[in-house]
Coordinates of C-alpha atoms in Angstrom, one line a residue:
X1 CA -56.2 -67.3 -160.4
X2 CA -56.1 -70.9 -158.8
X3 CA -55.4 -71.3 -154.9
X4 CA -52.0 -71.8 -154.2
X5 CA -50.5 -70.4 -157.3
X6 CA -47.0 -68.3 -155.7
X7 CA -47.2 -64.7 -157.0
X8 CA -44.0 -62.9 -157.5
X9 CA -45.0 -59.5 -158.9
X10 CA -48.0 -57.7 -158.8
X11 CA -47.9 -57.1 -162.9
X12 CA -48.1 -60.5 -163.4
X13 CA -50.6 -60.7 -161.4
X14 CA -52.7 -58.5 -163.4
X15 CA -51.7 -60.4 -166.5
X16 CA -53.3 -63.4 -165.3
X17 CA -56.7 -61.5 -164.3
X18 CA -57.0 -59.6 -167.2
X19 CA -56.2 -63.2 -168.8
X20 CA -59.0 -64.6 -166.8
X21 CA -61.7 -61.6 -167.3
X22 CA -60.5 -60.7 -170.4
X23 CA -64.2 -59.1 -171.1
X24 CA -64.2 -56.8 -168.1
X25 CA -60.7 -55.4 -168.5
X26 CA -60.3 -51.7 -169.4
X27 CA -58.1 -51.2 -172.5
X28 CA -54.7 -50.2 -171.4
X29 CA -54.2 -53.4 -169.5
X30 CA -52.4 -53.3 -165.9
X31 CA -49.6 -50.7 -164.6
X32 CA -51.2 -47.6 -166.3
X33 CA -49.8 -44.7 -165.2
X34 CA -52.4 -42.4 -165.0
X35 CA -55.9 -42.2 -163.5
X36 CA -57.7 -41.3 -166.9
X37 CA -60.3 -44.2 -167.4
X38 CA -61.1 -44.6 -171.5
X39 CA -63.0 -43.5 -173.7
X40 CA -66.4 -44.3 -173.2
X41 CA -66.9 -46.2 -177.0
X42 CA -64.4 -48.7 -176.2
X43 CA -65.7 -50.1 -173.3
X44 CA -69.0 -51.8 -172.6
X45 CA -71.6 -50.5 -170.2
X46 CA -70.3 -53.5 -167.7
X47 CA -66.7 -53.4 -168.4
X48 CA -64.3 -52.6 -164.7
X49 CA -61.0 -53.4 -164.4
X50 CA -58.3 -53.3 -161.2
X51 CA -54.7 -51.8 -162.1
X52 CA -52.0 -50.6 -160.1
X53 CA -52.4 -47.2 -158.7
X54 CA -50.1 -44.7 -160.6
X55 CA -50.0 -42.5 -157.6
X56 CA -47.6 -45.1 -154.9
X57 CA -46.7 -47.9 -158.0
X58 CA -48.8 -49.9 -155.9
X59 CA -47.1 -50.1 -152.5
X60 CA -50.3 -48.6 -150.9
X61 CA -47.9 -45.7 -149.5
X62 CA -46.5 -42.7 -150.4
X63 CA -42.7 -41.6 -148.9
X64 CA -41.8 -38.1 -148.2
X65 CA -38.2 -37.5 -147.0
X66 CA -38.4 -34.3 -144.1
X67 CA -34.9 -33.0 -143.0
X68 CA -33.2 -35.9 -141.3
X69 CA -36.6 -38.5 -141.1
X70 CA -38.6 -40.6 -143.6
X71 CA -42.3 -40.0 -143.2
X72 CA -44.7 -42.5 -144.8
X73 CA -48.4 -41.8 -145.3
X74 CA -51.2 -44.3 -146.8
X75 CA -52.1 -43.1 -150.5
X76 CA -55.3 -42.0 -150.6
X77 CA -55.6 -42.5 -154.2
X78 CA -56.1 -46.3 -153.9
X79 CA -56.8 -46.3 -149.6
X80 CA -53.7 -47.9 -149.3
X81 CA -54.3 -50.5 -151.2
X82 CA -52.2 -50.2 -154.1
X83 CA -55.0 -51.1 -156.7
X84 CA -57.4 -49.1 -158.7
X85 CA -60.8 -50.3 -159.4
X86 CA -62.8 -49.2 -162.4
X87 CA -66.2 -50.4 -162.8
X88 CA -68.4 -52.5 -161.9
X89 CA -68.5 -55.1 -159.4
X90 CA -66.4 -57.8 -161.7
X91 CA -63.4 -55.8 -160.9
X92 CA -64.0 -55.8 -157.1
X93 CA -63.5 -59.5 -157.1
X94 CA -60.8 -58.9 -159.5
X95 CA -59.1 -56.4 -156.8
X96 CA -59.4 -59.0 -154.1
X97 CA -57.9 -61.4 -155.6
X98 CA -55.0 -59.1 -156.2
X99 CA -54.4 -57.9 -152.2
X100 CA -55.0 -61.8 -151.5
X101 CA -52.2 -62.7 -153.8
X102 CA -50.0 -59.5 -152.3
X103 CA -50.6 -60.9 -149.2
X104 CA -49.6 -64.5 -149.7
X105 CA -46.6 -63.0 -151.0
X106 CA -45.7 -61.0 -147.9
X107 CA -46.1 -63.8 -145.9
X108 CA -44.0 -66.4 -148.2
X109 CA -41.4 -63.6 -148.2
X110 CA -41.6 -63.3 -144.5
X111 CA -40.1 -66.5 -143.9
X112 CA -42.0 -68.8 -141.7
X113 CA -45.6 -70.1 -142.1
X114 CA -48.9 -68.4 -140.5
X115 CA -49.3 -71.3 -138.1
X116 CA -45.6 -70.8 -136.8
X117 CA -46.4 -67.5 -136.9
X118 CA -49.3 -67.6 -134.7
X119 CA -47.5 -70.4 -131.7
X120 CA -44.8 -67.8 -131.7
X121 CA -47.3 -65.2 -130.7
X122 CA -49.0 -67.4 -128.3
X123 CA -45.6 -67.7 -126.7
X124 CA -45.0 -64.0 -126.4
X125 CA -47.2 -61.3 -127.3
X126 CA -44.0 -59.4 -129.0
X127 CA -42.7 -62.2 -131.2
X128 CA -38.9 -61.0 -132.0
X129 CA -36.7 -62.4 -134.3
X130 CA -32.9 -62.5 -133.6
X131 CA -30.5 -60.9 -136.3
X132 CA -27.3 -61.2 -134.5
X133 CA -27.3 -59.4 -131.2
X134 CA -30.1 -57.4 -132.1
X135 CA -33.9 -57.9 -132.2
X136 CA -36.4 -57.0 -134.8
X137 CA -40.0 -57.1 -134.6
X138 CA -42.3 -59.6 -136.6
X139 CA -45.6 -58.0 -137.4
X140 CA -48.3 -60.4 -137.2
X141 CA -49.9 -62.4 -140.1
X142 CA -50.6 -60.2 -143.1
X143 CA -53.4 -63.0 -143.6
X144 CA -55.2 -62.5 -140.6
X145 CA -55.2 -57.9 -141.1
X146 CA -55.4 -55.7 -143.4
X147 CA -52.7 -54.2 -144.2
X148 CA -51.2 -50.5 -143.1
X149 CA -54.2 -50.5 -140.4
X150 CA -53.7 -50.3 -137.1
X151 CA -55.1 -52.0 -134.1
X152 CA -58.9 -50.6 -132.6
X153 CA -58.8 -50.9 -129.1
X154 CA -61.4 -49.9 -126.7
X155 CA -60.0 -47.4 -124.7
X156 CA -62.2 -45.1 -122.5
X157 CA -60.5 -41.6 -122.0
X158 CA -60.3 -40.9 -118.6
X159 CA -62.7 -38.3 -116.5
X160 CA -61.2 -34.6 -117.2
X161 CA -58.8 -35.8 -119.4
X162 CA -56.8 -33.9 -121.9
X163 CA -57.4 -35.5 -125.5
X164 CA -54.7 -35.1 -128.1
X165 CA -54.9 -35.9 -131.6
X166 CA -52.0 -38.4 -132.6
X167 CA -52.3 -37.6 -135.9
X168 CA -52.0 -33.4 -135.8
X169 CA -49.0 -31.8 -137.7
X170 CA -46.0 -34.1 -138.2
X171 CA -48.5 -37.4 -136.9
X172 CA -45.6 -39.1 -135.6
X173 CA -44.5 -40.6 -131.9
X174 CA -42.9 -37.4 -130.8
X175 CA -47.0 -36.3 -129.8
X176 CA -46.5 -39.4 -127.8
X177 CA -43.7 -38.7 -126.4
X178 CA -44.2 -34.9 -125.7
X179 CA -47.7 -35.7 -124.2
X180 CA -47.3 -38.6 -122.2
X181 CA -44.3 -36.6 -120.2
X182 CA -46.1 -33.4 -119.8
X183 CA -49.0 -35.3 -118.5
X184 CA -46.8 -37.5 -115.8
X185 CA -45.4 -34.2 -114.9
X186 CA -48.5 -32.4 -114.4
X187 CA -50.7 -35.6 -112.9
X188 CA -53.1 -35.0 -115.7
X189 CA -55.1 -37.4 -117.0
X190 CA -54.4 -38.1 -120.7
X191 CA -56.3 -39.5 -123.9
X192 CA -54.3 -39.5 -127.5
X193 CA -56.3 -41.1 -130.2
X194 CA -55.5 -41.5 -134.2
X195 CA -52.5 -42.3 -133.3
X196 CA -49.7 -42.5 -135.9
X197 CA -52.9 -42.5 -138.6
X198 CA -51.4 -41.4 -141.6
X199 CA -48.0 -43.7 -141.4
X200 CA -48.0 -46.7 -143.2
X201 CA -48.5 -48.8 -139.8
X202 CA -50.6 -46.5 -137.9
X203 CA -50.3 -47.2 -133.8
X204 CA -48.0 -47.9 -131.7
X205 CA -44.5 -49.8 -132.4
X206 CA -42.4 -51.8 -129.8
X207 CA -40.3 -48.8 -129.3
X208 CA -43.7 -46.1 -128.8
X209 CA -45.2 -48.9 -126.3
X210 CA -41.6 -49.0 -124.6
X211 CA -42.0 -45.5 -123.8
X212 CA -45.1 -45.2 -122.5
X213 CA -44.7 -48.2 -119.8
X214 CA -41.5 -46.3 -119.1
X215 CA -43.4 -43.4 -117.8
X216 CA -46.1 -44.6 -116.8
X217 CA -43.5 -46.4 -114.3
X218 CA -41.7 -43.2 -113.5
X219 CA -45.2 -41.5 -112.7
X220 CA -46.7 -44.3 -111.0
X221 CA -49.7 -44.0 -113.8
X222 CA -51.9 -46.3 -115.2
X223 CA -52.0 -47.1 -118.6
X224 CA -54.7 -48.2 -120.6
X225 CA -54.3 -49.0 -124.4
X226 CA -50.8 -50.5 -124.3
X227 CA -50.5 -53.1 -127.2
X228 CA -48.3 -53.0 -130.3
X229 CA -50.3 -51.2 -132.9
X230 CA -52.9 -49.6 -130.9
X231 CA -54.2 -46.2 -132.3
X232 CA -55.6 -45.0 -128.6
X233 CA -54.0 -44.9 -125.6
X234 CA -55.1 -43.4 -121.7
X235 CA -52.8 -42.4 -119.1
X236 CA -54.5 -41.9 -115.6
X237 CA -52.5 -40.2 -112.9
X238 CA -51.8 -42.2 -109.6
X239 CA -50.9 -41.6 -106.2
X240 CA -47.8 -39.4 -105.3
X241 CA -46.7 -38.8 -108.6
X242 CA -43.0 -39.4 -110.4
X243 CA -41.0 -40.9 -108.2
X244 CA -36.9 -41.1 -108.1
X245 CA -35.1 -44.4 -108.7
X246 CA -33.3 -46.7 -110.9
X247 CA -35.1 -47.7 -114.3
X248 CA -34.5 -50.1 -116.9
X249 CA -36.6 -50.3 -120.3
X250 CA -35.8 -52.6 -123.7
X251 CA -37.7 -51.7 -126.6
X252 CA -36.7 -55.6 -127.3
X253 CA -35.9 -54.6 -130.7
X254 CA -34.0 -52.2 -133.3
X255 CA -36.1 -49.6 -132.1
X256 CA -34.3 -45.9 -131.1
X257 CA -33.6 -46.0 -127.3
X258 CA -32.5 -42.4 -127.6
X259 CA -36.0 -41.8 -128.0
X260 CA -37.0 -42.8 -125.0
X261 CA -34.6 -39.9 -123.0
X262 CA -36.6 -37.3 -124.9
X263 CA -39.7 -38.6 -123.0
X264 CA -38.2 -40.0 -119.4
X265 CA -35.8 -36.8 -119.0
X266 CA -37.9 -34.5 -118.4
X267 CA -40.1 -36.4 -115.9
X268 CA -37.2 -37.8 -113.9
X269 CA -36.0 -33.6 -113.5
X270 CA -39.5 -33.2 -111.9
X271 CA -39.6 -36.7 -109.8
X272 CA -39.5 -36.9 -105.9
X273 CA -37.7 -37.1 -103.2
X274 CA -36.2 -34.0 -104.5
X275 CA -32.2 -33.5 -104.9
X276 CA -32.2 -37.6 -105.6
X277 CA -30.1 -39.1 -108.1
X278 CA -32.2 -41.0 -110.7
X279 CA -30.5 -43.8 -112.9
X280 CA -32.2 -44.5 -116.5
X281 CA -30.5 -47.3 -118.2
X282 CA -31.8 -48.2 -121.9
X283 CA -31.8 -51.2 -124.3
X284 CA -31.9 -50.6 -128.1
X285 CA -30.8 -49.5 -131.2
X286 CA -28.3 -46.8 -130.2
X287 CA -28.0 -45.9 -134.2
X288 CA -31.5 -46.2 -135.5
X289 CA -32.9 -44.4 -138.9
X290 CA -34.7 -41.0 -138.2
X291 CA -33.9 -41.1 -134.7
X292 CA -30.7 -38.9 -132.9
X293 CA -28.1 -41.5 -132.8
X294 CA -26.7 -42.0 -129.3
X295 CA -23.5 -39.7 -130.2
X296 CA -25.8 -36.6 -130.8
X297 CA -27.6 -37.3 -127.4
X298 CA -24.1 -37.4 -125.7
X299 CA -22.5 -34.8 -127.2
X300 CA -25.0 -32.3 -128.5
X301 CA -28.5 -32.9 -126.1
X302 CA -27.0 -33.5 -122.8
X303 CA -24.1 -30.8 -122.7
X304 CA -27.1 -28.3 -124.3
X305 CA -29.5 -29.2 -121.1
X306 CA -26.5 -29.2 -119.0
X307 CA -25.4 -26.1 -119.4
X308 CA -28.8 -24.4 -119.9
X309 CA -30.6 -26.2 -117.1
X310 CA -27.9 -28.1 -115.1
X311 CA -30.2 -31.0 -116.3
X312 CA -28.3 -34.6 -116.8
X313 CA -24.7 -36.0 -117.2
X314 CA -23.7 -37.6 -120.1
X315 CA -23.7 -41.7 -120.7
X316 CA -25.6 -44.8 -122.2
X317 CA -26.7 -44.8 -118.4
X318 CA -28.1 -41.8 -117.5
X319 CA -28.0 -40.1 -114.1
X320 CA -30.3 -37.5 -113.5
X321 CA -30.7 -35.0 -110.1
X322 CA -34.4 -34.3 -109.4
X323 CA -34.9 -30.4 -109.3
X324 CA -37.5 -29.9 -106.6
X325 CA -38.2 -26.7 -108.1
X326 CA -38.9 -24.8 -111.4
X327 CA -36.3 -25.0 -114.6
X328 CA -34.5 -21.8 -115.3
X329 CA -35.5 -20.0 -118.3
X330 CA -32.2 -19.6 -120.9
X331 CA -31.7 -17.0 -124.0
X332 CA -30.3 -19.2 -126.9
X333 CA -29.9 -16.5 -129.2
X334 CA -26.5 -15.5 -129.8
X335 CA -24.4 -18.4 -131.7
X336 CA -20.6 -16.8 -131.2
X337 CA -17.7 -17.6 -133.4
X338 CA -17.3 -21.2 -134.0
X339 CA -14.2 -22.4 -132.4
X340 CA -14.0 -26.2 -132.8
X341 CA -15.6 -29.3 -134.5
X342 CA -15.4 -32.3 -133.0
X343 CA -16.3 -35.6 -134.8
X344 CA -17.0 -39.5 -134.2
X345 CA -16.5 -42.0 -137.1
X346 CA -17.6 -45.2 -136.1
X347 CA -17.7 -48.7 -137.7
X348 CA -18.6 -52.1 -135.6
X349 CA -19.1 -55.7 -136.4
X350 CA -18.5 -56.8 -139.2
X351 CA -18.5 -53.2 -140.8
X352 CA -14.0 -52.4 -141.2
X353 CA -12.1 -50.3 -140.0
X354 CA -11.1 -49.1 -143.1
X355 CA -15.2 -48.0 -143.5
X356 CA -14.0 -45.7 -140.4
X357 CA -11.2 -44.2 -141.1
X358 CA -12.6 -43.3 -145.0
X359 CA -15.9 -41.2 -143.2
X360 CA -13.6 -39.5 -140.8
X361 CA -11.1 -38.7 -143.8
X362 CA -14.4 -37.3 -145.9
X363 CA -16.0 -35.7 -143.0
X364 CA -12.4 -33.3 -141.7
X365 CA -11.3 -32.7 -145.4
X366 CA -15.0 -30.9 -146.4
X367 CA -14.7 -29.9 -142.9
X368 CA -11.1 -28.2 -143.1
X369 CA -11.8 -26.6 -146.9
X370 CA -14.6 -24.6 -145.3
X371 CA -13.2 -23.4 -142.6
X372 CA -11.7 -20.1 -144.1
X373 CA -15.1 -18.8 -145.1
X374 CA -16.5 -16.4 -142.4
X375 CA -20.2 -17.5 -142.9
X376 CA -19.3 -20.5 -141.4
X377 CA -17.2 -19.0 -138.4
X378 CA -19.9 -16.0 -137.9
X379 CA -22.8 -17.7 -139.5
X380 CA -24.1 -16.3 -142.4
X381 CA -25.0 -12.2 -142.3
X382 CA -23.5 -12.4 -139.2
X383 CA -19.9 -12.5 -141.2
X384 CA -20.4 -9.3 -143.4
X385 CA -21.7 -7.4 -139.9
X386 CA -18.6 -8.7 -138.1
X387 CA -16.3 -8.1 -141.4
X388 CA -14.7 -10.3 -143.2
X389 CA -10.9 -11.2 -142.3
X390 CA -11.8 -11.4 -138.3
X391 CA -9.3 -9.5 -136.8
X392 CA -8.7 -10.4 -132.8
X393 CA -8.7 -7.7 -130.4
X394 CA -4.9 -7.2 -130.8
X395 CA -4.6 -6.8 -134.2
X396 CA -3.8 -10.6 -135.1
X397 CA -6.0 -13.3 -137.1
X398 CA -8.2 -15.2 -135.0
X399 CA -7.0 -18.3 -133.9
X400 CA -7.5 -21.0 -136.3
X401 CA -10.2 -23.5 -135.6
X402 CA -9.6 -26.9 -133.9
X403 CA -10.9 -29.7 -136.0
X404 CA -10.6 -33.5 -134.4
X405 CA -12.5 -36.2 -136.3
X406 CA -11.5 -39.5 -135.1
X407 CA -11.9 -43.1 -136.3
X408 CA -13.2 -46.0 -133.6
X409 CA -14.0 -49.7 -134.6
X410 CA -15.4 -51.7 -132.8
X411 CA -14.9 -55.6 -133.8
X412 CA -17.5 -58.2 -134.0
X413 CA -16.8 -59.7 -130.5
X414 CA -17.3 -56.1 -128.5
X415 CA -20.2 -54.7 -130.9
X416 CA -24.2 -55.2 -130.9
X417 CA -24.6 -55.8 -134.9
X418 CA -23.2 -54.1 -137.4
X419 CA -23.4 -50.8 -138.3
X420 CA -21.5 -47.3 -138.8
X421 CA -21.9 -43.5 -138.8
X422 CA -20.1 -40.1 -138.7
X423 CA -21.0 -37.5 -135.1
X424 CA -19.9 -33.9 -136.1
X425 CA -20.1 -31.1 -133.3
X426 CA -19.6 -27.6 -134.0
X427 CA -18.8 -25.2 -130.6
X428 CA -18.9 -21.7 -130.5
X429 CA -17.2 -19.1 -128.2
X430 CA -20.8 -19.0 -126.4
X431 CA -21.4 -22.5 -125.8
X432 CA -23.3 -23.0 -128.5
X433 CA -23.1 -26.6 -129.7
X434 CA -24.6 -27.5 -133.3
X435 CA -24.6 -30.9 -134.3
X436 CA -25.0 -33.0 -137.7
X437 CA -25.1 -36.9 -138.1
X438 CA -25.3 -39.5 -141.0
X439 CA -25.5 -43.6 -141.0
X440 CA -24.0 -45.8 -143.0
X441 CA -26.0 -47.9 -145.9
X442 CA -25.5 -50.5 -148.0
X443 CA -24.2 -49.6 -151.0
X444 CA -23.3 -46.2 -150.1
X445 CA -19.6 -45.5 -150.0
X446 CA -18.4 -44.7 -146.8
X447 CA -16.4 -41.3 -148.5
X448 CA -19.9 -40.0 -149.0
X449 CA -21.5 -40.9 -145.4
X450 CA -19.0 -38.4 -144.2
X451 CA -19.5 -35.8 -146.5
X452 CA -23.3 -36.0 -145.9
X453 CA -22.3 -35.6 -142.2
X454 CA -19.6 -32.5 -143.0
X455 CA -22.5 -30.8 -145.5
X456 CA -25.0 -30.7 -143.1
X457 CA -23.0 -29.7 -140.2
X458 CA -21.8 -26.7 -142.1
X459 CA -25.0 -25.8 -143.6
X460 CA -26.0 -25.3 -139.6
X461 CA -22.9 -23.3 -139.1
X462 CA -23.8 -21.4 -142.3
X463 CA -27.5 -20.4 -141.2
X464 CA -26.4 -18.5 -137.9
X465 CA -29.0 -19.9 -136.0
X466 CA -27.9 -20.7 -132.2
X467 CA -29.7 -24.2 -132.5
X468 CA -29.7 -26.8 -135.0
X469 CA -32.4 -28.3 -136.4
X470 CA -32.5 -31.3 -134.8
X471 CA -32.5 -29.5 -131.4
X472 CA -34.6 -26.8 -132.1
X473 CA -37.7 -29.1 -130.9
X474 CA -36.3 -31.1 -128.4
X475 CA -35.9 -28.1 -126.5
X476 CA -39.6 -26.5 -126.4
X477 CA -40.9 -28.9 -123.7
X478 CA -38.1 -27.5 -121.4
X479 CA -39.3 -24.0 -122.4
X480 CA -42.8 -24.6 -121.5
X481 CA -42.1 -26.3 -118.5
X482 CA -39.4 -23.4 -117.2
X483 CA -40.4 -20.6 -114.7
X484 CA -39.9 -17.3 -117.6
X485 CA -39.0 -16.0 -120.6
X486 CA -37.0 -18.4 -122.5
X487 CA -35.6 -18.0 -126.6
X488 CA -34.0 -19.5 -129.2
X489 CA -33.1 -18.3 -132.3
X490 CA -33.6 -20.9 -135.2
X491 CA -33.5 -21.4 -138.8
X492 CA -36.5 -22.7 -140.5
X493 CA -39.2 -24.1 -138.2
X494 CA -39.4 -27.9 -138.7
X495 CA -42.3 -29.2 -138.3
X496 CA -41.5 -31.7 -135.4
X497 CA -40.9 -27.8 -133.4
X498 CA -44.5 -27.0 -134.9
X499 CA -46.0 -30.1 -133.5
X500 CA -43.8 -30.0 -130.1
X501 CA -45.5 -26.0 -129.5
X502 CA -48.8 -26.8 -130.4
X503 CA -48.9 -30.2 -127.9
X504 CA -47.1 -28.4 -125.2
X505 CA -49.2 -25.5 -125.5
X506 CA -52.3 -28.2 -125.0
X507 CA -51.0 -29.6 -121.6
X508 CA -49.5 -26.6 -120.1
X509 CA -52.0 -23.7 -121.2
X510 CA -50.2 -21.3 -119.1
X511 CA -47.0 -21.6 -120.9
X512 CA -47.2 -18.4 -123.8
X513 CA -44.9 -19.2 -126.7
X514 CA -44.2 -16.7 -129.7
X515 CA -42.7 -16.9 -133.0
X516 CA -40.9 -14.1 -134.9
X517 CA -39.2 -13.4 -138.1
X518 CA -35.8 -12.3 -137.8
X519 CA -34.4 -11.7 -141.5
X520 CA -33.7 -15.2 -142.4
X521 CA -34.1 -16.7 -139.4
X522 CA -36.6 -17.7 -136.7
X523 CA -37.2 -16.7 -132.6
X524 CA -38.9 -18.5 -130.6
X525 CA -39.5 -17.0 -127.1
X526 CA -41.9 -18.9 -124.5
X527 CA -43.2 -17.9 -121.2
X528 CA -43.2 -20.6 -119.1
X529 CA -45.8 -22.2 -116.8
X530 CA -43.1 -22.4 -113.9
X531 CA -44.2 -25.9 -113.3
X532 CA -42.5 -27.2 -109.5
X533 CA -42.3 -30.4 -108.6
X534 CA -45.4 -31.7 -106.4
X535 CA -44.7 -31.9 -102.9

């Protein structure tokens, strides 16, 4: 292949080589399927030959859709580089070529040349790119990195400091998160390397980095490590420890701000002066992929930590009292009757309102025709104990349950970008809230965003268990950090709750947690390290 020749697929790509070394290609040609070199007899001693790898189609990643989140991984078939090499050493120059044309083709595709590309980054170390009233960030030149790899930096782990592997169980940024805040809290010194290693851009994104400066702030730490896809980062303690006060962070792009409570919470309950109101205000994508959308937050995480731990109030800015002492241990393990769903369908920009009103039609009607069964009032073998038919204490049906799903637009002139999305709460005669979200997508009609929303909300309501699954490991770190026994019952363990024990469990080695079968479901009961406030 000549220099400067555009590329627009990878297969034709591989025409041309195999054009160009027709001697050393493997017969089969490019895009084989499987891994199975030939027969021996057809090919000479020398023959090699680069194809796609069967295993990703030659992306260089392989996608595994988890409960509500997308993981990605790098295929260790080809090393993430989407091509197969069999042979000698003709078919390594072979394979070069190839990644050099896939890269030229990123770039082309990205929009702007290398050298514009690299004055942006001059002028700001986080090059954005405006799409409307939102921002998105612009990885660097693909031409100047390998792909999927993320940044080495030197970082020297602090004396005594706790190391955590970033790439442990679910490998994502909720070890970041989960760390970095137990560590403020306890003044610890901190060390997470491989982090992110098996995602398709290992390190740390805008909205990971975001996070960490936020605490850092809060705590008054210092961090070391902190550039967009770094795979190591060190936190070291500093004076007095987290302190009360207004903060402000921007992840500056798309990038989940309701992240970013999951890891500032928690150290704002613990700053000082005690009894002082802390304000957290946050810039971002309030609706992001594989994040809890901003509706869950308010009406699911909030009211749950308010009523369990007297934690926050509800808003996009958050206010939240310091404790000065130890969190209350809670027993989440009775879900009630449900009593009431509650739902949000939302649709701003350019996004209609007809798009609204169709997912709040979708998500009440699946809603409504489920609403008879007693699985979903009880929760599954909770209904036969309780007996079907539900008779009140004097005789009469139950009341019926309150269902209120209701349609908001937002137009272009009050909305950041466009989007939409369907909020569904579930209560329970205990207090119990269980939640279930879904986003709008291109292409997807907005009749079946709401009934993603309605199935998934009753499948929680269904299962019995006293927290979703979405909640389920948002709430260890508050059970680790509390002063005795704390449970929740649970469906199936995700693995974020896995990862969430087994990092708490590293930073807080006094806290005790245990798991036990119950039947179908799950209880996980924690003794607390009873961790107070510094004075």
């Amino acid at each position: 292949m000549e220099p400067g020749v555009s590329v627009q697929d990878d297969r034709a790509t591989l025409e041309q080589l195999r054009a160009k070394y027709q001697q050393n290609v493997v017969p089969g040609g490019p895009g084989r399927a499987d891994d199975q070199p030939p027969a021996a007899a057809s090919v000479a001693p020398s023959a090699s030959a680069a194809r796609l790898c069967g295993a990703c189609s030659g992306s260089g990643r392989l996608t595994t859709t988890y409960e509500h989140r997308r993981m990605e991984r790098r295929c260790e078939g080809c090393g993430g580089d989407g091509v197969l090499v069999v042979g000698g050493a003709g078919a390594k120059g072979a394979q070069r070529l190839v990644l050099g044309a896939r890269q030229r083709a990123a770039s082309s595709r990205a929009g702007a040349s290398c050298a514009a590309r690299r004055a942006a980054a001059a002028a700001n170390p986080l090059p954005l790119r405006r799409r409307g009233a939102c921002s998105a960030y612009r990885a660097p030149c693909m031409s100047s990195a390998r792909p999927n790899a993320g940044v080495e930096q030197h970082v020297v782990p602090p004396r005594g400091a706790v190391h955590v592997d970033g790439s442990q169980l679910e490998g994502g940024g909720q070890i970041l998160r989960n760390a970095a805040a137990l560590a403020a809290i306890e003044r610890a010194a901190l060390y997470v390397h491989r982090i992110r290693a098996g995602r398709a851009k290992p390190g740390l994104s805008p909205q990971h980095l975001t996070g960490l400066r936020l605490v850092a702030d809060i705590a008054r730490s210092e961090l070391d490590g902190g550039a967009a896809r770094s795979t190591a980062i060190a936190l070291t303690p500093g004076a007095g420890g987290a302190a009360a006060g207004a903060y402000v962070a921007d992840t500056h792009t798309a990038g989940s701000c309701t992240l970013l409570v999951q890891q500032a919470l928690p150290v704002l309950l613990f700053a000082s002066p005690p009894s002082t109101v802390s304000t957290l205000t946050l810039r971002g994508g309030t609706d992001a992929a594989f994040a809890p959308p901003i509706g869950y937050v308010e009406h699911v995480l909030l009211p749950s930590l308010r009523r369990l731990l007297g934690a926050a109030a509800a808003g996009v800015a958050f206010r939240v009292p310091a404790r000065g002492a130890a969190l209350p241990a809670f027993d989440l393990t009775r879900r009630g009757r449900l009593v009431r769903v509650d739902g949000w369908a939302f649709a701003a920009g350019r996004v209609g309102a007809d798009a609204a009103r169709a997912m709040a039609r979708a998500a009440a009607d699946d809603v409504r025709a489920a609403l008879g069964d007693p699985a979903v009032l009880w929760g599954g073998g909770a209904a036969a104990a309780t007996g079907a038919g539900c008779s009140s204490a004097g005789g009469g049906k139950v009341a019926a349950v309150e269902l209120d799903v209701r349609a908001v637009h937002e137009p272009p002139g009050a909305a950041v970008g466009d989007g939409g999305g369907v909020v569904l709460v579930a209560s329970t005669d205990n207090g119990v809230l269980l939640g279930a979200s879904a986003l709008a997508e291109r292409g997807v009609p907005a009749e079946a965003v709401g009934a993603v929303a309605a199935r998934d909300l009753l499948a929680a309501a269904r299962s019995g268990a006293a927290v979703d699954e979405w909640l389920q490991d948002q709430l260890i770190i508050f059970m680790a950090l509390a002063a005795g026994q704390s449970a929740m019952l649970t469906g199936e363990l995700s693995l974020h709750t896995r990862t969430a024990i087994a990092v708490a469990q590293q930073l807080l080695p006094a806290a005790r947690f245990e798991v036990t079968q119950r039947g179908e479901h799950y209880v996980v009961r924690c003794a607390g390290a009873g961790t107070t406030a510094p004075s």
